[in-house]
XYZ file of C-alpha atoms in Angstrom:
402
model
C 59.774 -76.032 -25.828
C 59.323 -72.374 -25.011
C 56.149 -70.618 -26.139
C 57.641 -68.642 -29.023
C 54.516 -66.577 -29.591
C 54.871 -65.045 -26.142
C 58.641 -64.641 -26.367
C 59.010 -62.970 -29.753
C 57.735 -59.597 -30.980
C 54.508 -59.747 -32.957
C 55.966 -58.390 -36.161
C 58.529 -60.848 -37.554
C 58.627 -59.322 -41.032
C 62.087 -57.921 -40.332
C 63.293 -61.375 -39.417
C 61.891 -62.809 -42.645
C 63.693 -60.148 -44.698
C 66.960 -60.842 -42.903
C 66.665 -64.573 -43.541
C 65.985 -63.897 -47.217
C 69.106 -61.716 -47.459
C 71.358 -64.347 -45.949
C 70.613 -67.601 -47.756
C 73.993 -69.191 -47.041
C 73.763 -68.659 -43.302
C 70.138 -69.755 -43.312
C 70.962 -73.006 -45.080
C 73.788 -73.690 -42.643
C 71.564 -72.864 -39.664
C 68.880 -75.239 -40.922
C 71.425 -78.002 -41.535
C 72.769 -77.609 -38.011
C 69.275 -77.579 -36.497
C 68.358 -80.806 -38.301
C 71.579 -82.475 -37.186
C 71.182 -81.554 -33.509
C 67.468 -82.327 -33.509
C 68.127 -85.774 -34.950
C 70.819 -86.534 -32.365
C 68.639 -85.407 -29.458
C 65.149 -86.493 -30.489
C 63.870 -82.943 -31.048
C 61.814 -81.132 -33.658
C 64.181 -79.527 -36.172
C 61.802 -76.693 -37.034
C 61.416 -75.689 -33.396
C 65.183 -75.770 -32.862
C 65.771 -73.682 -35.997
C 63.143 -71.076 -35.106
C 64.256 -70.782 -31.492
C 67.924 -70.381 -32.418
C 67.026 -67.757 -35.014
C 64.870 -65.793 -32.569
C 67.491 -65.870 -29.816
C 70.092 -64.583 -32.249
C 67.832 -61.929 -33.714
C 66.378 -60.505 -30.509
C 68.942 -61.413 -27.824
C 72.215 -61.628 -29.821
C 72.837 -65.246 -28.774
C 74.671 -66.505 -31.830
C 74.443 -69.977 -33.298
C 77.787 -71.067 -31.837
C 76.692 -70.164 -28.307
C 73.216 -71.649 -28.749
C 74.565 -75.088 -29.515
C 77.682 -74.942 -27.354
C 75.541 -74.236 -24.283
C 72.917 -76.801 -25.344
C 70.189 -74.164 -25.271
C 68.061 -76.502 -27.356
C 67.350 -78.499 -24.170
C 63.537 -78.558 -23.720
C 63.875 -78.252 -19.943
C 65.360 -74.751 -20.163
C 62.940 -71.848 -20.048
C 63.255 -68.858 -22.360
C 64.456 -66.718 -19.445
C 67.110 -69.289 -18.512
C 68.423 -69.349 -22.071
C 68.736 -65.555 -22.090
C 71.036 -65.695 -19.036
C 73.898 -67.263 -20.975
C 76.688 -64.941 -22.046
C 77.454 -64.983 -25.735
C 80.838 -66.334 -26.777
C 81.765 -65.283 -30.295
C 85.519 -65.871 -30.002
C 85.338 -68.993 -32.168
C 82.416 -67.753 -34.261
C 82.364 -65.685 -37.445
C 82.499 -62.381 -35.567
C 85.822 -63.464 -33.998
C 85.357 -62.060 -30.549
C 83.797 -58.618 -31.046
C 81.236 -59.139 -28.278
C 83.826 -60.816 -26.064
C 86.201 -57.879 -26.357
C 83.475 -55.413 -25.411
C 82.606 -57.457 -22.318
C 86.235 -57.927 -21.275
C 87.032 -54.239 -21.731
C 84.012 -53.268 -19.655
C 85.027 -55.484 -16.727
C 88.795 -55.137 -17.127
C 89.854 -51.772 -18.617
C 92.579 -52.126 -21.226
C 95.003 -49.974 -19.222
C 95.278 -52.776 -16.637
C 95.793 -55.676 -19.042
C 99.588 -55.733 -18.784
C 99.473 -56.934 -15.191
C 97.800 -60.159 -16.328
C 99.137 -60.543 -19.869
C 102.810 -60.315 -18.893
C 103.467 -63.439 -16.850
C 106.589 -62.038 -15.177
C 104.746 -58.903 -14.051
C 101.913 -61.115 -12.808
C 104.288 -63.343 -10.853
C 106.148 -60.461 -9.273
C 103.067 -58.461 -8.295
C 100.984 -61.245 -6.808
C 104.036 -62.980 -5.373
C 105.010 -59.784 -3.553
C 101.695 -59.997 -1.689
C 102.548 -63.405 -0.318
C 100.366 -65.438 -2.674
C 101.840 -68.833 -3.663
C 103.175 -68.911 -7.238
C 105.690 -70.952 -9.226
C 109.370 -70.092 -8.795
C 110.801 -67.973 -11.626
C 114.240 -69.016 -12.896
C 114.629 -66.440 -15.638
C 113.464 -65.048 -18.961
C 114.860 -66.096 -22.312
C 114.923 -63.172 -24.746
C 117.437 -62.528 -27.560
C 117.822 -58.876 -26.501
C 117.493 -58.639 -22.713
C 117.083 -62.190 -21.389
C 118.320 -62.885 -17.870
C 118.469 -65.525 -15.180
C 117.143 -64.763 -11.743
C 120.722 -64.424 -10.455
C 121.627 -61.823 -13.089
C 123.311 -63.800 -15.867
C 122.487 -63.333 -19.533
C 119.894 -65.630 -21.099
C 119.921 -64.314 -24.666
C 121.353 -67.047 -26.879
C 121.596 -70.778 -27.353
C 124.924 -70.807 -25.525
C 123.360 -68.968 -22.563
C 120.515 -71.485 -22.458
C 122.961 -74.380 -22.719
C 124.925 -73.029 -19.762
C 121.748 -72.653 -17.712
C 120.621 -76.194 -18.537
C 123.976 -77.620 -17.457
C 124.560 -75.583 -14.302
C 121.208 -74.500 -12.841
C 120.449 -77.755 -11.066
C 116.790 -77.355 -12.061
C 115.228 -80.626 -13.214
C 111.567 -79.941 -13.912
C 110.721 -76.588 -15.496
C 108.269 -74.821 -17.784
C 109.314 -72.859 -20.874
C 106.389 -70.664 -21.913
C 105.757 -67.414 -23.788
C 105.889 -64.388 -21.521
C 102.741 -63.058 -23.200
C 101.182 -66.333 -24.274
C 97.572 -67.436 -24.528
C 95.583 -70.666 -24.833
C 98.592 -72.829 -24.026
C 100.292 -72.161 -27.355
C 104.040 -72.905 -27.409
C 104.191 -74.051 -23.760
C 106.746 -76.775 -23.030
C 106.869 -78.684 -19.746
C 109.998 -80.630 -18.852
C 110.158 -83.469 -16.344
C 113.954 -83.795 -16.161
C 117.161 -84.414 -18.135
C 118.346 -87.263 -20.330
C 120.654 -89.735 -18.638
C 124.221 -88.527 -18.641
C 123.546 -85.236 -20.420
C 122.366 -82.296 -18.299
C 122.236 -80.159 -21.451
C 119.209 -82.025 -22.803
C 115.758 -81.750 -21.224
C 112.958 -84.300 -21.612
C 109.404 -82.997 -22.118
C 106.319 -84.758 -20.765
C 105.662 -86.333 -24.169
C 109.185 -87.789 -24.289
C 110.595 -85.277 -26.760
C 114.181 -84.187 -26.057
C 115.232 -80.534 -26.302
C 118.680 -79.021 -26.180
C 119.348 -75.281 -26.116
C 119.365 -74.997 -29.898
C 115.980 -76.646 -30.207
C 114.541 -74.371 -27.506
C 115.732 -71.302 -29.411
C 114.240 -72.651 -32.641
C 110.976 -73.351 -30.798
C 110.866 -69.745 -29.573
C 111.381 -68.395 -33.094
C 108.391 -70.308 -34.496
C 105.780 -67.787 -33.451
C 102.923 -68.135 -35.958
C 100.620 -69.968 -33.518
C 101.387 -67.478 -30.766
C 100.687 -64.470 -32.986
C 97.383 -65.987 -34.055
C 96.371 -66.895 -30.502
C 97.342 -63.577 -28.928
C 97.558 -60.812 -31.558
C 99.905 -57.999 -30.590
C 101.861 -60.049 -28.060
C 105.642 -59.882 -27.817
C 106.560 -63.343 -29.079
C 110.307 -63.189 -28.394
C 110.320 -63.569 -24.612
C 109.907 -66.873 -22.775
C 109.475 -67.297 -19.044
C 111.333 -70.146 -17.369
C 109.698 -71.224 -14.137
C 109.703 -74.255 -11.885
C 107.357 -77.119 -12.657
C 104.566 -77.416 -10.092
C 104.145 -80.975 -8.845
C 100.470 -81.849 -8.939
C 98.654 -83.375 -5.975
C 99.033 -87.196 -6.177
C 95.271 -87.733 -6.047
C 94.853 -85.681 -9.215
C 97.842 -87.267 -10.942
C 96.186 -90.659 -10.461
C 93.249 -89.399 -12.509
C 94.816 -87.264 -15.224
C 98.476 -88.241 -15.394
C 101.499 -85.906 -15.491
C 99.965 -82.793 -17.087
C 99.276 -80.098 -14.501
C 95.528 -79.464 -14.487
C 94.152 -76.259 -13.012
C 90.805 -75.238 -11.656
C 89.460 -72.092 -13.307
C 87.862 -69.996 -10.570
C 85.845 -67.080 -11.913
C 85.613 -64.094 -9.577
C 84.026 -60.685 -9.637
C 84.463 -57.629 -7.454
C 80.910 -56.573 -6.654
C 79.453 -53.078 -6.642
C 80.130 -53.043 -2.900
C 83.814 -53.844 -3.520
C 83.634 -57.434 -2.259
C 85.319 -60.300 -4.148
C 82.929 -63.137 -4.954
C 83.265 -66.484 -6.725
C 80.646 -66.927 -9.443
C 81.820 -70.152 -11.131
C 84.498 -72.835 -11.064
C 85.524 -75.412 -13.664
C 88.263 -78.036 -13.343
C 90.203 -78.774 -16.521
C 91.179 -82.418 -17.025
C 93.901 -83.239 -19.543
C 94.761 -86.933 -19.843
C 97.321 -86.434 -22.617
C 100.974 -85.669 -21.738
C 100.964 -82.341 -23.581
C 101.705 -80.088 -20.617
C 98.693 -77.779 -21.052
C 95.097 -78.146 -19.900
C 93.296 -75.793 -22.292
C 90.167 -77.182 -23.917
C 91.429 -76.396 -27.417
C 94.075 -79.045 -26.673
C 91.341 -81.660 -26.097
C 90.940 -81.271 -22.350
C 87.626 -81.660 -20.510
C 86.051 -78.861 -18.477
C 84.073 -80.203 -15.491
C 81.775 -78.104 -13.319
C 82.909 -77.753 -9.699
C 80.358 -77.598 -6.906
C 81.204 -74.279 -5.208
C 80.443 -75.585 -1.717
C 82.085 -79.018 -1.743
C 84.646 -78.911 -4.566
C 83.093 -82.051 -6.091
C 83.293 -82.450 -9.866
C 80.163 -82.687 -11.969
C 79.791 -83.630 -15.604
C 82.192 -82.176 -18.127
C 82.252 -80.869 -21.658
C 84.793 -80.696 -24.462
C 85.030 -78.206 -27.303
C 84.696 -80.927 -29.901
C 81.343 -82.404 -28.830
C 77.977 -81.205 -27.582
C 77.460 -84.212 -25.307
C 78.321 -84.273 -21.619
C 81.086 -86.605 -20.481
C 81.663 -88.253 -17.109
C 84.825 -90.146 -18.054
C 88.118 -88.970 -19.513
C 88.178 -89.560 -23.272
C 90.715 -92.182 -24.244
C 91.139 -93.603 -20.748
C 87.621 -94.262 -19.506
C 88.591 -92.946 -16.073
C 85.507 -91.617 -14.243
C 85.796 -88.212 -12.585
C 82.276 -87.197 -11.523
C 82.110 -86.938 -7.740
C 85.862 -86.458 -7.274
C 86.448 -83.840 -4.588
C 89.299 -81.460 -5.286
C 91.921 -81.430 -2.520
C 92.326 -78.196 -0.551
C 89.063 -76.790 -1.913
C 88.522 -74.223 0.884
C 92.114 -73.046 0.394
C 91.593 -72.822 -3.388
C 88.593 -70.541 -2.904
C 90.447 -68.421 -0.374
C 93.381 -67.975 -2.772
C 91.055 -66.877 -5.593
C 89.332 -64.333 -3.369
C 92.649 -62.955 -2.097
C 93.910 -62.602 -5.660
C 90.722 -60.822 -6.747
C 90.947 -58.423 -3.811
C 94.608 -57.647 -4.539
C 93.731 -55.577 -7.626
C 90.006 -54.768 -7.469
C 90.042 -52.319 -10.392
C 89.827 -55.369 -12.641
C 86.327 -56.509 -11.796
C 86.223 -59.998 -13.318
C 89.093 -62.493 -13.648
C 89.383 -66.184 -14.420
C 92.073 -67.545 -12.095
C 93.955 -70.714 -12.999
C 94.891 -72.400 -9.738
C 96.952 -75.580 -9.525
C 96.666 -77.934 -6.572
C 99.962 -79.315 -5.322
C 100.573 -81.712 -2.466
C 101.253 -78.694 -0.266
C 98.185 -76.702 -1.299
C 96.933 -74.406 -4.072
C 99.316 -72.436 -6.295
C 98.293 -69.433 -8.393
C 99.306 -70.031 -12.014
C 97.624 -67.283 -14.043
C 94.935 -64.640 -13.984
C 92.905 -64.196 -17.161
C 91.298 -60.800 -17.536
C 90.257 -61.971 -21.009
C 88.695 -65.140 -19.721
C 87.112 -67.929 -21.729
C 83.397 -67.198 -21.573
C 82.317 -70.590 -22.876
C 84.704 -72.540 -20.623
C 82.823 -71.568 -17.475
C 79.351 -71.902 -19.026
C 79.521 -75.100 -21.107
C 79.365 -77.458 -18.091
C 77.518 -74.996 -15.849
C 73.959 -75.579 -14.609
C 73.036 -71.990 -15.528
C 74.238 -68.931 -17.419
C 76.331 -66.218 -15.769
C 74.079 -63.233 -16.503
C 72.322 -63.343 -13.165
C 72.691 -62.145 -9.584
C 75.639 -59.945 -8.660
C 77.367 -60.454 -12.009
C 74.321 -59.041 -13.797
C 74.139 -56.120 -11.366
C 77.819 -55.345 -11.944
C 77.513 -55.617 -15.720
C 74.467 -53.374 -15.920
C 75.977 -50.758 -13.605
C 79.259 -50.574 -15.520
C 77.491 -50.536 -18.852
C 75.273 -47.704 -17.683
C 78.208 -45.713 -16.324
C 76.916 -45.765 -12.750
C 80.128 -47.265 -11.416
C 83.396 -46.503 -13.141
C 86.335 -48.766 -12.212
């Protein structure tokens, strides 16, 4: 346990007053400290005091403290301070996250990453490998890639019958967190107008239109997004070695890059998302596992889920071990992430989702509003160190304006 007397200011009277003013939060914090201490063989009072001090003097909230397992006795006080706060799922609902994202990725550039068609066309024009776009469904200006209308159920029905496309993805053009994404493996026997999703559900054109109209989850997950438009793109066939482990859902590696003060793209973290359920999306809020990736070898380390503080080395529900698995095409994956980061260096920090097909890596998305906890939960250290820290401090101080 860290020496709290050396780490905290001498006068804690302000802290005592704050605790007295917030009895509900204090009771909840104490309950959580006792629970975690009991599960991990720790002293509840020490956990409670340390969490309170980190929140009071270093703004590391309770959610981040426990999510990153900062109660581990082997972590020094300085190591705990290096973890970036994630308040997206906490009471503050992302205020700190938004400030960090806006600092590293100015709002004026967000459209390039938020609009999946713009993203595909820009990065695809530079020769980077991306999924094939078949069209955009939109009730006002939807179109197929060959110029036909894609604005109604009848338009969608025609496309399903005549396109010749078997596997495809139907996802919000400005989606987030995997909400409303449908992945189709093929058609029902004898009826090209009905597509079969990975979970076995059958969709015709009318059901696809109804699915697009149900936008409550999308509005909640990405406030301000245009919820009417859906991108239709080809389904990426995952590398067979990965399919053996996780099944049919395409699982991406999240490669976190920065553009340094010297203008060089660098990889600062990588996490592979493992989704054993046939839901078509690999986001952790859909019960996937995030496993740390060794940056040199591409080997998977232990993983974490959003629903549990414990590390996992097997896929929940299947018992399939994944620690030690080496991702195929790892050097090519890193090269693709660095090329993507260099393509638009005014956005200084991006979380790239890269799929690995039998033919090599494929760029799926770039997240300028990246999941802070995703890349730190399974990580051996926090991100606020090295060149990331230098970049953050320079931008925050106005020394380097992107």
